[in-house]
Amino acid sequence: MVDVSKWPLFTLLSAQELASIRQACIFGVAANEAIYITHNDEVYVLGVNCSNCLGTGDSQSTIVPKKLDCLSGKKLVSLSYGSGPHVLLATDEGELYAWGHNGYSQLGNGTTNQGVSPVLVSANLQNKRVTEVACGSHHSLALTHEGEVFAWGYNNCGQVGSGSTANQPTPRKVSNCLQNKVMVSIACGQTSSMAVADNGEVYGWGYNGNGQLGLGNNGNQLTPCRLIALQGLCVLQIASGYAHSLALTDEGLLYAWGANTYGQLGTGNKSNQLSPVQVMTEKERIVEIAACHSTHTSAAKTQSGQVYMWGQCRGQPIVLPHLTHFTSTDDVFACFATPSVMWRLLAMEHDDFLTVAQSLKKEFDNPETSDLKFSIDGKYIHVHKAVLKIRCEHFRSMFQSHWNEDMKEVIEIDQFSYPVYRSFLEFLYTDSVDLPPEDAIGLLDLATSYCENRLKKLCQHIIKRGITVENAFSLLSAAIRYDAEVKQNHPGGLAY
């Protein structure tokens, strides 16, 4: 388990408050602001409140946690912060919220007025589902479910990737050589941006004065440019520090480039590197890398759980990866980074503590590990063939009987709606169904078609349990309407 009390700001909380924390992030120029999410999905903030970055609706600092009612009940999947600071937050429903410093329109609302409370970012993101966010000093990135990258805010060095140096007041899709690419990860340095494609290619744009884009030169890039030096490697994760970058490959190899004043590249010297160089070559396979744009600190975790740190650590430069006694890269930033911020939205329980069922649930619709996509209504759902074969006789037959679908990476579904089919696939991962009775009608038909008897019973139970005097007519209408629609594809209609 992670000990959040290693961060000084959390010593203000009681034991009961600390025990309630499920996710947390310490941020700010002096690590004096915090946001945390409880096991009940309530969101609290505390700290100095510089530039209204706590989102409480006022500019008052607080040592007592304040609840952000507008975010309560929402599940957070990604959070990032800038130097202003400004804060970006993405929910599991794909909503994007922003607040805090906005002098360069980094909140994406078209103005430069500070955001005193969380506001939904919607410009140019309608019908988009945001899955990941990243902040530079005063610019912002968002990654969508479809693999698109949007950028906005400060653009003096081209970090928005628009081809100019004009600030971008609202989210704008980053295209150029990212066009028709499916991106799976994003990261920001202070004034630079990076993204990883689903085939392991890495792209960078923005400020490059220290070589942090890894292009072999130190010229700024106004549009995304591929890192040719990493050609032939499949990169899984990138991490950007203040002015340096790290990359982790699918073979567990670590590469670093950019500024090296504090030894943050881990090369044994303080010389900048304009192109990626492999570090920790004598170590075992690396499974995680860590850096954030607020610090000059780097960290990595090996397959056996050993944690290394290098760069600026408590003010002194460490030029070679140093083995620590920590069990988490997060502890490196709590104890040695300046400021002692968090490099990611911290979860109190790491994957090491997850049960098989929890691990399976976590991997549903995960583009990083999936080997198959379903396309419904123009949206993708990422799944794993092995899981589908194990959990469903229909898919076992599909993938073992040489159906046409067995040879495809994307399967088109047109006889069922996106919410219905997503609920069905999610059931195979979680063994549970959580949806209103109106939607259960469609799911019942799908379960009948695929001979999933347990799911049929669950849907029937949801429908029967959900019938009230108020909704009986609408449920009946929905059933009749849906029955008429599905008869086009399934002559038997609904099976109840």
Coordinates of C-alpha atoms in Angstrom, one line a residue:
M1 CA 0.0 0.0 0.0
V2 CA 1.1 3.6 -0.7
D3 CA 1.8 5.8 2.3
V4 CA 0.4 9.3 1.3
S5 CA 1.6 10.7 4.6
K6 CA 5.1 10.9 3.1
W7 CA 3.9 14.1 1.4
P8 CA 4.1 16.9 4.1
L9 CA 0.7 18.4 3.0
F10 CA -1.1 15.3 3.9
T11 CA 0.1 15.4 7.5
L12 CA -2.7 18.0 8.0
L13 CA -5.3 15.2 7.5
S14 CA -6.7 13.0 10.3
A15 CA -6.2 9.3 10.3
Q16 CA -9.8 8.8 9.2
E17 CA -9.4 11.2 6.3
L18 CA -6.2 9.5 5.2
A19 CA -7.9 6.1 5.3
S20 CA -10.7 7.4 3.0
I21 CA -8.3 8.4 0.1
R22 CA -8.4 6.2 -3.0
Q23 CA -6.6 8.6 -5.4
A24 CA -4.6 11.7 -4.8
C25 CA -2.3 14.3 -6.4
I26 CA 0.1 16.9 -4.8
F27 CA 0.9 19.8 -7.1
G28 CA 1.9 23.4 -7.3
V29 CA 5.2 25.3 -7.5
A30 CA 5.9 24.5 -3.9
A31 CA 3.9 21.3 -3.6
N32 CA 1.4 23.2 -1.5
E33 CA -1.8 22.1 -3.2
A34 CA -3.6 18.8 -3.1
I35 CA -6.6 17.1 -4.6
Y36 CA -7.8 13.7 -3.4
I37 CA -10.7 11.3 -4.2
T38 CA -12.3 9.1 -1.6
H39 CA -13.5 5.5 -1.9
N40 CA -17.0 7.1 -2.3
D41 CA -15.9 9.1 -5.3
E42 CA -16.1 12.4 -3.4
V43 CA -13.4 15.0 -4.4
Y44 CA -11.6 17.2 -1.9
V45 CA -8.9 19.8 -2.1
L46 CA -6.7 21.7 0.3
G47 CA -3.7 24.0 0.2
V48 CA -2.6 27.5 -0.7
N49 CA -5.0 27.9 -3.7
C50 CA -2.5 29.8 -5.9
S51 CA -4.4 31.1 -9.0
N52 CA -7.6 29.5 -7.8
C53 CA -6.1 26.1 -8.6
L54 CA -8.2 24.4 -5.9
G55 CA -11.4 25.1 -7.8
T56 CA -13.4 26.0 -4.7
G57 CA -15.0 29.1 -6.2
D58 CA -12.8 31.6 -4.2
S59 CA -9.2 32.5 -3.7
Q60 CA -8.9 31.4 -0.1
S61 CA -6.3 28.9 1.1
T62 CA -7.4 26.1 3.4
I63 CA -5.8 23.6 5.7
V64 CA -9.2 21.9 6.1
P65 CA -10.3 19.7 3.1
K66 CA -13.1 21.3 1.0
K67 CA -15.4 19.2 -1.1
L68 CA -15.8 20.0 -4.8
D69 CA -19.5 19.1 -5.1
C70 CA -19.6 19.5 -8.9
L71 CA -17.1 16.5 -9.2
S72 CA -18.6 14.2 -6.5
G73 CA -19.6 10.8 -7.8
K74 CA -17.4 11.1 -10.9
K75 CA -14.7 8.5 -11.4
L76 CA -11.3 10.1 -12.3
V77 CA -9.1 8.4 -14.8
S78 CA -6.5 11.1 -15.5
L79 CA -5.3 14.3 -13.9
S80 CA -2.5 16.7 -14.7
Y81 CA -1.4 20.2 -13.7
G82 CA 0.6 23.1 -15.1
S83 CA 3.0 25.6 -13.5
G84 CA 0.4 28.4 -13.0
P85 CA -1.0 26.1 -11.7
H86 CA -3.9 25.0 -13.8
V87 CA -5.6 21.6 -13.5
L88 CA -7.0 19.2 -16.1
L89 CA -9.2 16.2 -15.0
A90 CA -10.7 13.5 -17.1
T91 CA -13.5 11.2 -15.9
D92 CA -14.3 7.6 -16.9
E93 CA -17.2 8.9 -19.0
G94 CA -14.7 10.9 -21.1
E95 CA -15.6 14.3 -19.7
L96 CA -12.8 16.9 -19.4
Y97 CA -12.8 19.5 -16.6
A98 CA -10.4 22.4 -16.2
W99 CA -9.7 25.2 -13.6
G100 CA -7.0 27.5 -12.3
H101 CA -4.5 29.7 -14.0
N102 CA -5.7 30.8 -17.5
G103 CA -3.4 33.6 -18.6
Y104 CA -2.7 31.8 -21.9
S105 CA -6.1 30.1 -22.4
Q106 CA -4.7 26.8 -21.1
L107 CA -8.2 26.0 -19.7
G108 CA -9.5 25.8 -23.3
N109 CA -12.6 28.0 -22.8
G110 CA -11.6 30.7 -25.3
T111 CA -10.8 33.3 -22.6
T112 CA -7.9 34.3 -20.3
N113 CA -10.0 34.6 -17.2
Q114 CA -8.9 32.5 -14.3
G115 CA -11.1 29.4 -13.6
V116 CA -12.3 29.6 -10.0
S117 CA -14.1 26.3 -10.2
P118 CA -14.1 23.2 -12.4
V119 CA -15.7 23.8 -15.8
L120 CA -16.5 21.3 -18.5
V121 CA -14.2 21.8 -21.6
S122 CA -16.4 21.2 -24.6
A123 CA -15.1 23.4 -27.4
N124 CA -14.2 21.1 -30.4
L125 CA -14.6 18.1 -28.1
Q126 CA -18.3 17.4 -28.6
N127 CA -18.9 13.6 -28.9
K128 CA -15.3 13.0 -28.0
R129 CA -14.3 10.8 -25.0
V130 CA -11.1 12.0 -23.3
T131 CA -9.1 9.3 -21.8
E132 CA -5.8 11.0 -20.8
V133 CA -4.7 14.6 -20.1
A134 CA -1.2 16.2 -19.8
C135 CA -0.1 19.7 -18.9
G136 CA 3.0 21.7 -19.7
S137 CA 3.8 24.9 -17.9
H138 CA 1.0 26.8 -19.6
H139 CA -0.3 24.5 -22.3
S140 CA -2.6 21.5 -22.3
L141 CA -3.0 18.2 -24.2
A142 CA -5.9 15.7 -24.3
L143 CA -6.0 12.2 -25.7
T144 CA -9.3 10.9 -27.0
H145 CA -10.7 7.3 -27.0
E146 CA -10.2 7.3 -30.8
G147 CA -6.5 8.1 -30.5
E148 CA -6.7 11.8 -31.4
V149 CA -4.6 14.4 -29.7
F150 CA -6.0 17.9 -28.9
A151 CA -3.8 20.8 -27.7
W152 CA -4.4 24.4 -26.6
G153 CA -2.9 27.2 -24.5
Y154 CA 0.6 28.8 -24.6
N155 CA 2.3 28.2 -27.9
N156 CA 5.4 30.4 -28.0
C157 CA 7.6 27.4 -29.0
G158 CA 5.1 25.5 -31.0
Q159 CA 4.0 23.2 -28.1
V160 CA 0.4 23.2 -29.4
G161 CA 1.6 21.7 -32.7
S162 CA -0.5 24.0 -34.9
G163 CA 2.4 25.1 -37.2
S164 CA 2.5 28.6 -35.7
T165 CA 3.5 30.3 -32.5
A166 CA 0.1 31.9 -31.8
N167 CA -1.6 30.9 -28.6
Q168 CA -4.5 28.5 -29.0
P169 CA -7.6 29.5 -27.0
T170 CA -9.6 26.3 -27.4
P171 CA -8.7 22.6 -28.0
R172 CA -7.4 22.0 -31.5
K173 CA -6.7 18.6 -33.1
V174 CA -3.0 18.0 -33.6
S175 CA -2.8 16.7 -37.2
N176 CA 0.1 16.9 -39.7
C177 CA 2.0 13.6 -39.4
L178 CA -0.4 12.4 -36.6
Q179 CA -3.2 12.3 -39.1
N180 CA -4.6 8.8 -39.4
K181 CA -2.4 7.7 -36.5
V182 CA -3.9 6.2 -33.4
M183 CA -2.1 7.7 -30.4
V184 CA -2.2 5.9 -27.1
S185 CA -0.2 8.1 -24.7
I186 CA 0.8 11.7 -24.2
A187 CA 3.3 13.7 -22.1
C188 CA 4.4 17.3 -21.6
G189 CA 7.6 19.0 -20.7
Q190 CA 7.6 22.6 -19.6
T191 CA 7.1 23.9 -23.2
S192 CA 7.2 20.7 -25.2
S193 CA 4.8 17.9 -26.1
M194 CA 5.2 14.2 -26.9
A195 CA 2.9 11.4 -28.0
V196 CA 3.2 7.6 -28.6
A197 CA 1.3 5.8 -31.4
D198 CA -0.2 2.4 -31.1
N199 CA 2.6 0.9 -33.2
G200 CA 5.2 2.2 -30.7
E201 CA 6.3 5.3 -32.7
V202 CA 7.1 8.5 -30.7
Y203 CA 6.4 12.0 -31.9
G204 CA 7.5 15.3 -30.4
W205 CA 6.9 19.0 -30.9
G206 CA 7.5 22.4 -29.2
Y207 CA 10.6 23.7 -27.5
N208 CA 13.8 21.8 -28.3
G209 CA 16.6 24.0 -27.0
N210 CA 18.0 21.2 -24.8
G211 CA 17.2 18.4 -27.3
Q212 CA 14.2 17.2 -25.3
L213 CA 12.4 16.2 -28.5
G214 CA 15.1 13.7 -29.3
L215 CA 15.4 14.7 -32.9
G216 CA 19.2 15.0 -33.1
N217 CA 19.1 18.8 -33.1
N218 CA 18.0 21.7 -30.8
G219 CA 15.6 23.5 -33.2
N220 CA 12.0 24.0 -32.1
Q221 CA 9.3 22.1 -33.9
L222 CA 6.0 23.8 -34.7
T223 CA 4.4 20.5 -35.8
P224 CA 4.8 16.9 -34.6
C225 CA 8.0 15.2 -35.7
R226 CA 8.8 11.5 -35.4
L227 CA 11.8 10.4 -33.4
I228 CA 13.7 8.5 -36.1
A229 CA 16.4 7.4 -33.5
L230 CA 13.8 5.1 -31.9
Q231 CA 12.9 3.5 -35.2
G232 CA 12.7 -0.3 -34.8
L233 CA 11.8 0.0 -31.2
C234 CA 8.2 -0.3 -29.8
V235 CA 7.8 2.3 -27.1
L236 CA 5.2 1.6 -24.4
Q237 CA 5.6 4.6 -22.1
I238 CA 7.0 8.1 -22.2
A239 CA 7.7 10.5 -19.4
S240 CA 8.8 14.2 -19.7
G241 CA 10.7 16.1 -17.1
Y242 CA 11.3 19.9 -17.0
A243 CA 13.5 19.6 -20.1
H244 CA 14.3 16.0 -20.5
S245 CA 12.5 12.9 -21.7
L246 CA 12.4 9.1 -21.0
A247 CA 11.0 6.2 -23.0
L248 CA 10.4 2.6 -22.1
T249 CA 10.2 -0.1 -24.8
D250 CA 8.2 -3.3 -24.9
E251 CA 11.5 -5.1 -24.2
G252 CA 12.0 -3.3 -20.9
L253 CA 14.7 -1.0 -22.3
L254 CA 15.1 2.6 -21.1
Y255 CA 16.1 5.5 -23.3
A256 CA 16.7 9.1 -22.2
W257 CA 17.5 12.5 -23.9
G258 CA 17.4 16.2 -23.4
A259 CA 18.7 18.4 -20.6
N260 CA 21.2 16.9 -18.2
T261 CA 22.4 19.7 -15.9
Y262 CA 21.4 17.6 -12.8
G263 CA 22.3 14.2 -14.3
Q264 CA 18.6 13.5 -15.0
L265 CA 19.4 11.4 -18.0
G266 CA 21.4 8.9 -15.9
T267 CA 24.3 8.7 -18.3
G268 CA 27.0 9.3 -15.7
N269 CA 27.7 12.9 -16.8
K270 CA 26.0 16.2 -17.1
S271 CA 26.1 16.6 -20.9
N272 CA 22.8 17.2 -22.8
Q273 CA 21.8 14.5 -25.3
L274 CA 20.1 15.6 -28.5
S275 CA 19.1 12.0 -29.4
P276 CA 17.9 9.1 -27.3
V277 CA 20.6 7.1 -25.5
Q278 CA 20.1 3.8 -23.7
V279 CA 20.6 3.9 -19.9
M280 CA 20.6 1.3 -17.2
T281 CA 21.9 -1.2 -19.7
E282 CA 23.2 -3.6 -17.1
K283 CA 20.0 -3.7 -15.1
E284 CA 17.2 -6.1 -15.3
R285 CA 14.0 -5.4 -17.3
I286 CA 12.4 -2.1 -16.5
V287 CA 8.6 -2.0 -16.1
E288 CA 7.9 1.7 -15.2
I289 CA 9.5 5.1 -15.7
A290 CA 8.7 8.4 -13.9
A291 CA 9.3 12.1 -14.5
C292 CA 7.2 15.3 -14.4
H293 CA 7.6 18.7 -15.9
S294 CA 7.9 20.4 -12.5
T295 CA 11.2 18.7 -11.6
H296 CA 14.6 17.5 -12.9
T297 CA 14.2 14.1 -11.2
S298 CA 13.9 10.7 -12.9
A299 CA 12.9 7.3 -11.5
A300 CA 12.4 3.7 -12.8
K301 CA 11.2 0.4 -11.4
T302 CA 12.5 -3.0 -12.5
Q303 CA 10.6 -6.2 -12.9
S304 CA 11.7 -7.5 -9.5
G305 CA 10.4 -4.3 -7.8
Q306 CA 13.7 -2.4 -7.4
V307 CA 13.3 1.4 -7.6
Y308 CA 16.1 3.6 -8.9
M309 CA 16.4 7.4 -8.9
W310 CA 18.7 10.0 -10.5
G311 CA 18.8 13.7 -11.4
Q312 CA 18.1 16.4 -8.9
C313 CA 17.5 14.7 -5.6
R314 CA 17.2 16.9 -2.5
G315 CA 19.2 19.5 -4.4
Q316 CA 22.1 17.4 -5.3
P317 CA 22.8 15.9 -8.7
I318 CA 22.9 12.2 -9.1
V319 CA 24.3 11.3 -12.5
L320 CA 23.8 7.5 -12.4
P321 CA 20.7 5.6 -11.4
H322 CA 20.9 5.0 -7.7
L323 CA 19.2 2.0 -6.1
T324 CA 16.8 3.1 -3.3
H325 CA 15.0 1.2 -0.5
F326 CA 11.7 2.4 -1.9
T327 CA 9.0 0.0 -3.4
S328 CA 7.4 2.7 -5.6
T329 CA 8.6 5.4 -7.9
D330 CA 6.0 7.7 -6.2
D331 CA 8.1 7.6 -3.0
V332 CA 11.1 9.0 -4.9
F333 CA 9.1 12.2 -5.7
A334 CA 7.7 12.4 -2.2
C335 CA 11.1 12.2 -0.5
F336 CA 13.6 13.6 -3.0
A337 CA 12.0 15.7 -5.7
T338 CA 12.0 19.5 -5.6
P339 CA 9.2 20.4 -5.2
S340 CA 7.8 17.2 -3.8
V341 CA 4.9 16.9 -6.2
M342 CA 3.4 13.7 -7.6
W343 CA 4.3 12.7 -11.1
R344 CA 0.9 11.1 -11.7
L345 CA -2.6 10.7 -10.2
L346 CA -1.7 8.3 -7.4
A347 CA -3.8 5.3 -6.7
M348 CA -3.6 3.9 -3.2
E349 CA -3.6 0.3 -4.3
H350 CA -1.2 -0.6 -7.1
D351 CA -1.6 -3.5 -9.5
D352 CA 0.5 -5.6 -7.2
F353 CA -2.5 -5.8 -4.8
L354 CA -5.2 -6.5 -7.4
T355 CA -7.1 -9.7 -7.4
V356 CA -7.5 -11.6 -10.7
A357 CA -11.1 -10.2 -11.0
Q358 CA -9.9 -6.7 -10.3
S359 CA -7.1 -7.0 -12.9
L360 CA -9.5 -8.3 -15.5
K361 CA -11.9 -5.4 -14.8
K362 CA -9.1 -2.9 -15.1
E363 CA -8.1 -4.2 -18.5
F364 CA -11.5 -3.8 -20.1
D365 CA -11.3 -1.3 -23.0
N366 CA -7.6 -0.7 -22.5
P367 CA -6.0 0.1 -25.8
E368 CA -2.5 -0.5 -24.5
T369 CA -3.1 -4.3 -23.9
S370 CA -5.9 -5.1 -26.3
D371 CA -5.5 -7.2 -29.5
L372 CA -9.0 -6.6 -30.9
K373 CA -11.4 -3.6 -31.4
F374 CA -15.1 -3.6 -32.0
S375 CA -16.4 -0.6 -34.0
I376 CA -20.0 0.4 -33.2
D377 CA -21.6 3.7 -34.2
G378 CA -18.2 5.1 -35.1
K379 CA -16.7 4.3 -31.6
Y380 CA -14.2 1.7 -30.6
I381 CA -14.2 -0.8 -27.7
H382 CA -10.9 -2.4 -27.0
V383 CA -10.9 -6.1 -25.9
H384 CA -8.8 -9.2 -25.7
K385 CA -9.5 -12.3 -27.8
A386 CA -8.4 -14.7 -25.0
V387 CA -10.8 -13.2 -22.5
L388 CA -13.7 -13.4 -25.0
K389 CA -12.9 -17.0 -25.9
I390 CA -12.8 -18.0 -22.2
R391 CA -16.0 -16.1 -21.2
C392 CA -18.3 -16.6 -24.2
E393 CA -19.1 -19.6 -26.4
H394 CA -20.1 -17.4 -29.3
F395 CA -16.7 -15.8 -29.4
R396 CA -15.0 -19.2 -28.8
S397 CA -16.6 -20.4 -32.0
M398 CA -15.8 -17.2 -33.9
F399 CA -12.1 -17.4 -33.1
Q400 CA -11.6 -21.1 -33.4
S401 CA -13.8 -22.0 -36.4
H402 CA -12.0 -19.7 -38.9
W403 CA -14.8 -17.2 -39.2
N404 CA -13.9 -14.1 -41.3
E405 CA -13.8 -12.1 -38.0
D406 CA -10.9 -14.3 -36.7
M407 CA -8.5 -12.6 -39.2
K408 CA -9.6 -9.1 -38.4
E409 CA -8.2 -6.5 -35.9
V410 CA -11.4 -4.5 -36.1
I411 CA -14.9 -6.1 -36.1
E412 CA -17.8 -3.9 -37.2
I413 CA -21.1 -4.3 -35.3
D414 CA -24.2 -2.8 -36.8
Q415 CA -27.2 -4.7 -35.4
F416 CA -26.7 -3.4 -31.8
S417 CA -26.1 0.0 -30.4
Y418 CA -22.8 1.1 -28.8
P419 CA -24.2 1.3 -25.2
V420 CA -25.8 -2.1 -25.5
Y421 CA -22.7 -3.8 -27.0
R422 CA -20.3 -2.1 -24.6
S423 CA -22.4 -3.3 -21.6
F424 CA -22.3 -6.8 -23.0
L425 CA -18.5 -6.8 -23.4
E426 CA -18.1 -5.2 -20.0
F427 CA -20.2 -8.0 -18.5
L428 CA -17.7 -10.6 -19.8
Y429 CA -14.9 -8.7 -17.9
T430 CA -16.8 -7.9 -14.7
D431 CA -19.6 -10.4 -14.4
S432 CA -22.0 -7.6 -13.6
V433 CA -24.4 -5.3 -15.2
D434 CA -25.2 -1.8 -14.2
L435 CA -27.6 0.0 -16.5
P436 CA -31.2 1.4 -16.5
P437 CA -34.1 -1.0 -17.3
E438 CA -34.7 0.8 -20.7
D439 CA -31.2 -0.2 -21.9
A440 CA -31.5 -3.7 -20.4
I441 CA -34.2 -4.4 -23.0
G442 CA -31.6 -4.1 -25.8
L443 CA -29.0 -6.0 -23.8
L444 CA -31.5 -8.8 -23.2
D445 CA -31.9 -9.3 -27.0
L446 CA -28.1 -9.4 -27.4
A447 CA -27.7 -12.0 -24.6
T448 CA -30.4 -14.1 -26.2
S449 CA -28.7 -13.9 -29.6
Y450 CA -25.3 -15.0 -28.1
C451 CA -26.9 -17.6 -25.8
E452 CA -25.6 -16.0 -22.6
N453 CA -28.2 -17.3 -20.2
R454 CA -26.8 -15.8 -17.1
L455 CA -26.8 -12.3 -18.7
K456 CA -30.4 -12.9 -19.9
K457 CA -31.5 -13.6 -16.3
L458 CA -29.7 -10.5 -15.0
C459 CA -31.4 -8.3 -17.7
Q460 CA -34.8 -9.8 -17.0
H461 CA -34.2 -9.1 -13.3
I462 CA -33.2 -5.5 -14.0
I463 CA -36.3 -4.9 -16.1
K464 CA -38.7 -6.5 -13.7
R465 CA -37.1 -4.7 -10.7
G466 CA -37.1 -1.4 -12.5
I467 CA -40.7 -1.3 -13.5
T468 CA -42.7 1.4 -11.7
V469 CA -46.0 3.1 -12.2
E470 CA -44.1 6.1 -13.6
N471 CA -42.0 4.3 -16.2
A472 CA -44.2 1.3 -17.1
F473 CA -45.5 2.9 -20.2
S474 CA -42.1 4.1 -21.4
L475 CA -40.6 0.7 -20.8
L476 CA -43.4 -1.0 -22.7
S477 CA -42.9 1.5 -25.6
A478 CA -39.2 0.9 -25.5
A479 CA -39.7 -2.8 -25.7
I480 CA -42.1 -2.6 -28.6
R481 CA -39.9 -0.2 -30.5
Y482 CA -36.8 -2.3 -29.9
D483 CA -38.6 -5.5 -30.8
A484 CA -39.6 -4.0 -34.1
E485 CA -36.0 -2.9 -34.8
V486 CA -34.4 -6.2 -33.9
K487 CA -36.8 -8.3 -35.9
Q488 CA -35.1 -7.0 -39.0
N489 CA -32.0 -8.9 -37.9
H490 CA -33.5 -11.5 -35.6
P491 CA -37.0 -12.7 -36.8
G492 CA -37.9 -14.1 -33.4
G493 CA -37.8 -10.7 -31.8
L494 CA -37.2 -10.3 -28.1
A495 CA -37.1 -13.5 -26.1
Y496 CA -39.3 -12.7 -23.1

